[in-house]
Short mmCIF file of C-alpha atoms in Angstrom, two decimals:
data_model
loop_
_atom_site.label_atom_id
_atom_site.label_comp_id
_atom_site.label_asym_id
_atom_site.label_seq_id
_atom_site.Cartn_x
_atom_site.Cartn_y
_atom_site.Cartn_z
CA UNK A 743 0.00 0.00 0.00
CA UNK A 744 1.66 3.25 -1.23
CA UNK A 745 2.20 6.07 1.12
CA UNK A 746 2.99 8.59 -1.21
CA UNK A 747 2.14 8.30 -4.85
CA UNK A 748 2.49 10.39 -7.63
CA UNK A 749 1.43 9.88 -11.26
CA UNK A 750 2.61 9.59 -14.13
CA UNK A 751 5.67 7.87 -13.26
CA UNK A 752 7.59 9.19 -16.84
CA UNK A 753 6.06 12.22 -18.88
CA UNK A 754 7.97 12.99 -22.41
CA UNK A 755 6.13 15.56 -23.90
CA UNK A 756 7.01 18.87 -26.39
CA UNK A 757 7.89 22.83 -25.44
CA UNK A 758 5.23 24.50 -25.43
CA UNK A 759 2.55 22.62 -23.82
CA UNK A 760 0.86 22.11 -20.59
CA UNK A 761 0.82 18.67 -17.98
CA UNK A 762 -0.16 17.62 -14.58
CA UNK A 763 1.58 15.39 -12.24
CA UNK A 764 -0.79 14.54 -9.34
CA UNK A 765 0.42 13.02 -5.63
CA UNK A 766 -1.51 11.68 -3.08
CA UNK A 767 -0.50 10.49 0.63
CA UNK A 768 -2.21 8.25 2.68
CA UNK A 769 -0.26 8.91 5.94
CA UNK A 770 -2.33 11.03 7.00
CA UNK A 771 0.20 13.84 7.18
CA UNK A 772 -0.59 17.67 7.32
CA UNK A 773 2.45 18.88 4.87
CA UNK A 774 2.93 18.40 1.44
CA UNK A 775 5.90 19.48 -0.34
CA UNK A 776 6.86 19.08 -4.69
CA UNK A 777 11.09 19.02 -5.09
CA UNK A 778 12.62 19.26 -8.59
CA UNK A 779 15.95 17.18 -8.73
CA UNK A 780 17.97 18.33 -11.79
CA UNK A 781 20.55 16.02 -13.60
CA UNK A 782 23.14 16.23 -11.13
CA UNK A 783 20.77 14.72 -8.00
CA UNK A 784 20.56 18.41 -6.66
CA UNK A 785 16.97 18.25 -4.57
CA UNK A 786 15.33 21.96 -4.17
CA UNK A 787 12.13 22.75 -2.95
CA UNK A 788 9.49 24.18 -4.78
CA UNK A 789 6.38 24.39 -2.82
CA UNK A 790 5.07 23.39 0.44
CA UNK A 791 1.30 22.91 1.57
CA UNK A 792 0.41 22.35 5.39
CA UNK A 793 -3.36 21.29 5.81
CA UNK A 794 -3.93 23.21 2.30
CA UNK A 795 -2.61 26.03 2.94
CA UNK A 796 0.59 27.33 0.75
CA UNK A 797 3.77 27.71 3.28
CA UNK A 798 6.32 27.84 0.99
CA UNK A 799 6.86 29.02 -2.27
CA UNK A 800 10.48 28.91 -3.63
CA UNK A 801 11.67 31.38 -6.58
CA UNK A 802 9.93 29.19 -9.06
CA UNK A 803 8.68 30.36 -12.62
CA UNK A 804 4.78 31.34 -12.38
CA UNK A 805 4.34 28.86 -15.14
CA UNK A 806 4.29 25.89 -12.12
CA UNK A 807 1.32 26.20 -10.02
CA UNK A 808 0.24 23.46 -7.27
CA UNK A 809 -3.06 22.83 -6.04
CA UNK A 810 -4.17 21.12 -2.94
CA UNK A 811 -7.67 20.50 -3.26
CA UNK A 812 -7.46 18.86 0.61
CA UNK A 813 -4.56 17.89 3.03
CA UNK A 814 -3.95 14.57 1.48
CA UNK A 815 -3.52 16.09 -2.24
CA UNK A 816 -1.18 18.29 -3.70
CA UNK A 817 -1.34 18.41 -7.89
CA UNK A 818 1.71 20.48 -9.58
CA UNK A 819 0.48 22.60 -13.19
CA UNK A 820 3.02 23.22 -15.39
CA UNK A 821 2.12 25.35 -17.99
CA UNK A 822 3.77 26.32 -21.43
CA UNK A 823 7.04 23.69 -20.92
CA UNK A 824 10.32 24.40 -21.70
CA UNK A 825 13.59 21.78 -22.19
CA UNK A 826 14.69 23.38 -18.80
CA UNK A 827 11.95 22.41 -16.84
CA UNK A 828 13.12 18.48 -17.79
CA UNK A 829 13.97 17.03 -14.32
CA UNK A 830 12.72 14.64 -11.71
CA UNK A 831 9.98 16.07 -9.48
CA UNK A 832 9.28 14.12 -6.71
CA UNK A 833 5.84 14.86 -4.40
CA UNK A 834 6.70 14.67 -0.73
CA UNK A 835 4.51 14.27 2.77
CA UNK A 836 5.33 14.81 6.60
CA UNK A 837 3.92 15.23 9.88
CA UNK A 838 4.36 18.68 10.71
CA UNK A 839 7.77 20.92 9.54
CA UNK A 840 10.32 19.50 11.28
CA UNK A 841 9.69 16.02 10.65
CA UNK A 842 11.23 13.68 8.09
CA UNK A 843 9.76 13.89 4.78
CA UNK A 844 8.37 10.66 2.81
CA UNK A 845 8.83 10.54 -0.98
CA UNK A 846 6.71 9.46 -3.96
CA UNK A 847 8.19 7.35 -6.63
CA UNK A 848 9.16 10.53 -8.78
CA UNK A 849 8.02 11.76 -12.37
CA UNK A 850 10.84 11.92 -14.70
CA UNK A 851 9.69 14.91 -16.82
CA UNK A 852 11.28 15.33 -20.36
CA UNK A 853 10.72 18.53 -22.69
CA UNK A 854 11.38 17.25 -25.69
CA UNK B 35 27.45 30.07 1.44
CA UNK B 36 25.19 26.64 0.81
CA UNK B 37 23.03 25.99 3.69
CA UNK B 38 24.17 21.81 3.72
CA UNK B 39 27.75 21.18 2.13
CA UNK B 40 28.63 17.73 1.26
CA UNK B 41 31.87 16.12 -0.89
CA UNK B 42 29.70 14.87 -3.75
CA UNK B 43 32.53 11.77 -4.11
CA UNK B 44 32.34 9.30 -5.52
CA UNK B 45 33.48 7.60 -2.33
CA UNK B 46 34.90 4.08 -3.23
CA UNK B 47 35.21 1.64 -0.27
CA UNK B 48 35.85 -2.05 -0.44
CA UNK B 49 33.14 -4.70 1.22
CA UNK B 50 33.05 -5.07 5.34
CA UNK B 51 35.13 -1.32 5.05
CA UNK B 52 33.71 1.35 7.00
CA UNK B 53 32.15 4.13 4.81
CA UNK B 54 31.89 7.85 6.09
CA UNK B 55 30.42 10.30 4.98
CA UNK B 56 30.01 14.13 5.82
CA UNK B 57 27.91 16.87 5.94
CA UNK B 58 28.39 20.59 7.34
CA UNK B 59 25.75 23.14 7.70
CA UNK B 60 25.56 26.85 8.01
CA UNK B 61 22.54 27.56 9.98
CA UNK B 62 23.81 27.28 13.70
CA UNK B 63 20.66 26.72 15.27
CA UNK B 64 19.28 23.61 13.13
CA UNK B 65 18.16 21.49 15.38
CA UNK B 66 17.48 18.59 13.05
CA UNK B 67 19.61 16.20 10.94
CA UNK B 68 18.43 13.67 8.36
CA UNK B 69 20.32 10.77 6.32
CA UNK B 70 18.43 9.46 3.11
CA UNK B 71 19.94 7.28 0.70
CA UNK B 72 18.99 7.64 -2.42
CA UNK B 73 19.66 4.17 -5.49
CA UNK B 74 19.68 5.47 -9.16
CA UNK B 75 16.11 6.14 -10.86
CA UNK B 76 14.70 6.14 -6.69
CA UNK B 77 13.38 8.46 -4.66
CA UNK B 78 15.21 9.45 -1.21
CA UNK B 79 14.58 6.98 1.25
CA UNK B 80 15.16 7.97 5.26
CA UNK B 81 17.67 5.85 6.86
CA UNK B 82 18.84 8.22 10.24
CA UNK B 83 17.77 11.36 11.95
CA UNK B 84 19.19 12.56 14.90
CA UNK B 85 18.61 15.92 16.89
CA UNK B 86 21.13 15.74 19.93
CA UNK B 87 24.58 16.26 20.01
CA UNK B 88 26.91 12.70 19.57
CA UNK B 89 26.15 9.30 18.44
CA UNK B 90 22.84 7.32 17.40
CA UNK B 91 23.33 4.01 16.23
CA UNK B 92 20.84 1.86 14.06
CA UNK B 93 22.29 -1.16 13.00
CA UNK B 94 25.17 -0.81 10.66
CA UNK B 95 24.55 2.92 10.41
CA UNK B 96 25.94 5.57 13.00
CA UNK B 97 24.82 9.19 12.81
CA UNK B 98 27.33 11.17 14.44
CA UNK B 99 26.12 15.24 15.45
CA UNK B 100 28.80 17.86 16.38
CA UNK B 101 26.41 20.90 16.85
CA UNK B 102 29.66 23.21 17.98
CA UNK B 103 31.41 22.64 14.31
CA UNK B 104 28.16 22.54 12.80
CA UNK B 105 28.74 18.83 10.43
CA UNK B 106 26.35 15.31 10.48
CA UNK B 107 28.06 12.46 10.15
CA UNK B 108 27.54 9.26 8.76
CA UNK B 109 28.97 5.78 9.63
CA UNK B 110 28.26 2.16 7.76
CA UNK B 111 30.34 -0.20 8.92
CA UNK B 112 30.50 -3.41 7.37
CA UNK B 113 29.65 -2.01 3.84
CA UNK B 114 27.81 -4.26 1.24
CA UNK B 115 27.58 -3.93 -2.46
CA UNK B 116 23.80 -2.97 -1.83
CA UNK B 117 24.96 0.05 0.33
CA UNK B 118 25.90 1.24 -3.22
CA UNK B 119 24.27 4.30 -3.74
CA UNK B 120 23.85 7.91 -3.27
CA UNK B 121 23.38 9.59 0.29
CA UNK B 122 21.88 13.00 1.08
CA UNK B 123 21.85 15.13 4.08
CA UNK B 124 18.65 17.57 5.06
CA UNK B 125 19.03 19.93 7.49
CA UNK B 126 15.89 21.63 9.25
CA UNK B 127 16.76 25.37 9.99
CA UNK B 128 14.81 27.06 12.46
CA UNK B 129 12.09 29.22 11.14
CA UNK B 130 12.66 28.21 7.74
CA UNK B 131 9.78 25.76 7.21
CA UNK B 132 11.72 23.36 5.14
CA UNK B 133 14.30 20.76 4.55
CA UNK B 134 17.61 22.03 3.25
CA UNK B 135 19.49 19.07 1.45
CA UNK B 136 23.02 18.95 0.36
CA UNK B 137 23.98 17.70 -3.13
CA UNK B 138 24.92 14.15 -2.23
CA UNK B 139 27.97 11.60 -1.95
CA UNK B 140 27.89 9.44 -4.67
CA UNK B 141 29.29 5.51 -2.71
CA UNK B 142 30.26 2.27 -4.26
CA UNK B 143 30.61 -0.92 -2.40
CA UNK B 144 33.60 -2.91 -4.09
CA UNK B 145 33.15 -6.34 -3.79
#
C-alpha cells in the first residue's frame, strides 16, 4: 500500500505545452511538499502545503502552479514547458515541519 | 554560502570497510539532521535522523552530530555492495519551514 504516490511515473512531452503530475499520501500527514531534482541529483524545494494552505513558495517560474484541493492532495500545473523544466519532481509528505519527509516514486519529466 | 555542504565523491570503499560520509551546515541553530539514501532512478529513502549532540546508532549505520562545528556524520560499517548508492543530508533550519538538502555523496561498495 503506497504512502505517497504520484502519477505519471515518466512524462515525455514537447515545449510549449501544458501537464499535470498529481500526488496523493495516505499517511495522514498535514504537509505536502513538490522538489525538482535536476541532472546532477541536486533536490530543491518548490512548494510546500500544510493542511492546504501554501507555506512555501520557492523562486519558481509562475508557469508551475500546485493545487491542494485537501490535506492529502497536492497536484503540480506546469504550464507552457520548456527543455529546462526536464527534471525529476518528486511529491513529498510529513507530519508537521520539522519532521522527516516521505517521498513518492518521482516523475521523470522530459521537454522534448 | 550553501546551507548543507557535502563532498559529492564518488566515495569508493571495499566490502566489510567502514564508509563515512560528511555533511556541514551553516545555519547554527538547526536542530534537526536527516540521512536518506537515495539508489539510481529512486526516490530518497530515510535511513537516520538525529537531533542531539553525539552518536545514534541503528544497525550498521551511525549518525554522528557535532552541533559546535556545525557537520552530520555518517557511519556504515560493514559495507555491502547494496549500500551502493547515493546519500543526502537535510538539514531543518529554524524558522525556515523546510528541509535544506546537500547535493549528495555518490558511494560504491567494491566487492
Amino acid at each position: 500500500d503506497t504512502a505517497v504516490s504520484q502519477t505519471p511515473k515518466y512524462l515525455v512531452t514537447q515545449m510549449g505545452n501544458d501537464k499535470s503530475i498529481k500526488c496523493e499520501q495516505n499517511l495522514g500527514h498535514d504537509t505536502m511538499y513538490w522538489y525538482k531534482q535536476d541532472s546532477k541529483k541536486f533536490l530543491k524545494i518548490m512548494f510546500s502545503y500544510n493542511n492546504k494552505e501554501l507555506i512555501i513558495n520557492e523562486t519558481v517560474p509562475n508557469r508551475f502552479s500546485p493545487k491542494s484541493p485537501d490535506k492529502a492532495h497536492l497536484n503540480l500545473h506546469i504550464n507552457s514547458l520548456e527543455l529546462g523544466d526536464s527534471a525529476v519532481y518528486f511529491c513529498a509528505s510529513s507530519q508537521g515541519r520539522a519532521a522527516p519527509v516521505n517521498f513518492g516514486q518521482g516523475t521523470r519529466l522530459t521537454v522534448v | 554560502q550553501k546551507e548543507v555542504e557535502q563532498n559529492s565523491g564518488p566515495l569508493s570503499v571495499p566490502e566489510g570497510a567502514i564508509a563515512s560520509l560528511n555533511c556541514t551546515y551553516s545555519d547554527r541553530g538547526s536542530q534537526s539532521f536527516f540521512w536518506y539514501r537515495q539508489y539510481s532512478g529512486k526516490s530518497p529513502e530515510l535511513i537516520m535522523f538525529i537531533y542531539s549532540n553525539g552518536d545514534k546508532e541503528d544497525g550498521r549505520f551511525t549518525a554522528q552530530l557535532n552541533k559546535a562545528s556545525q557537520y552530520v556524520s555518517l557511519l556504515i560499517r560493514d559495507s555491502q555492495p547494496s549500500d551502493s548508492a547515493t546519500y543526502l543530508c537535510a538539514v531543518n533550519p529554524p524558522d525556515r519551514n523546510q528541509f535544506y538538502f546537500g547535493t549528495g555523496t555518490s558511494l560504491t561498495v567494491i566487492p
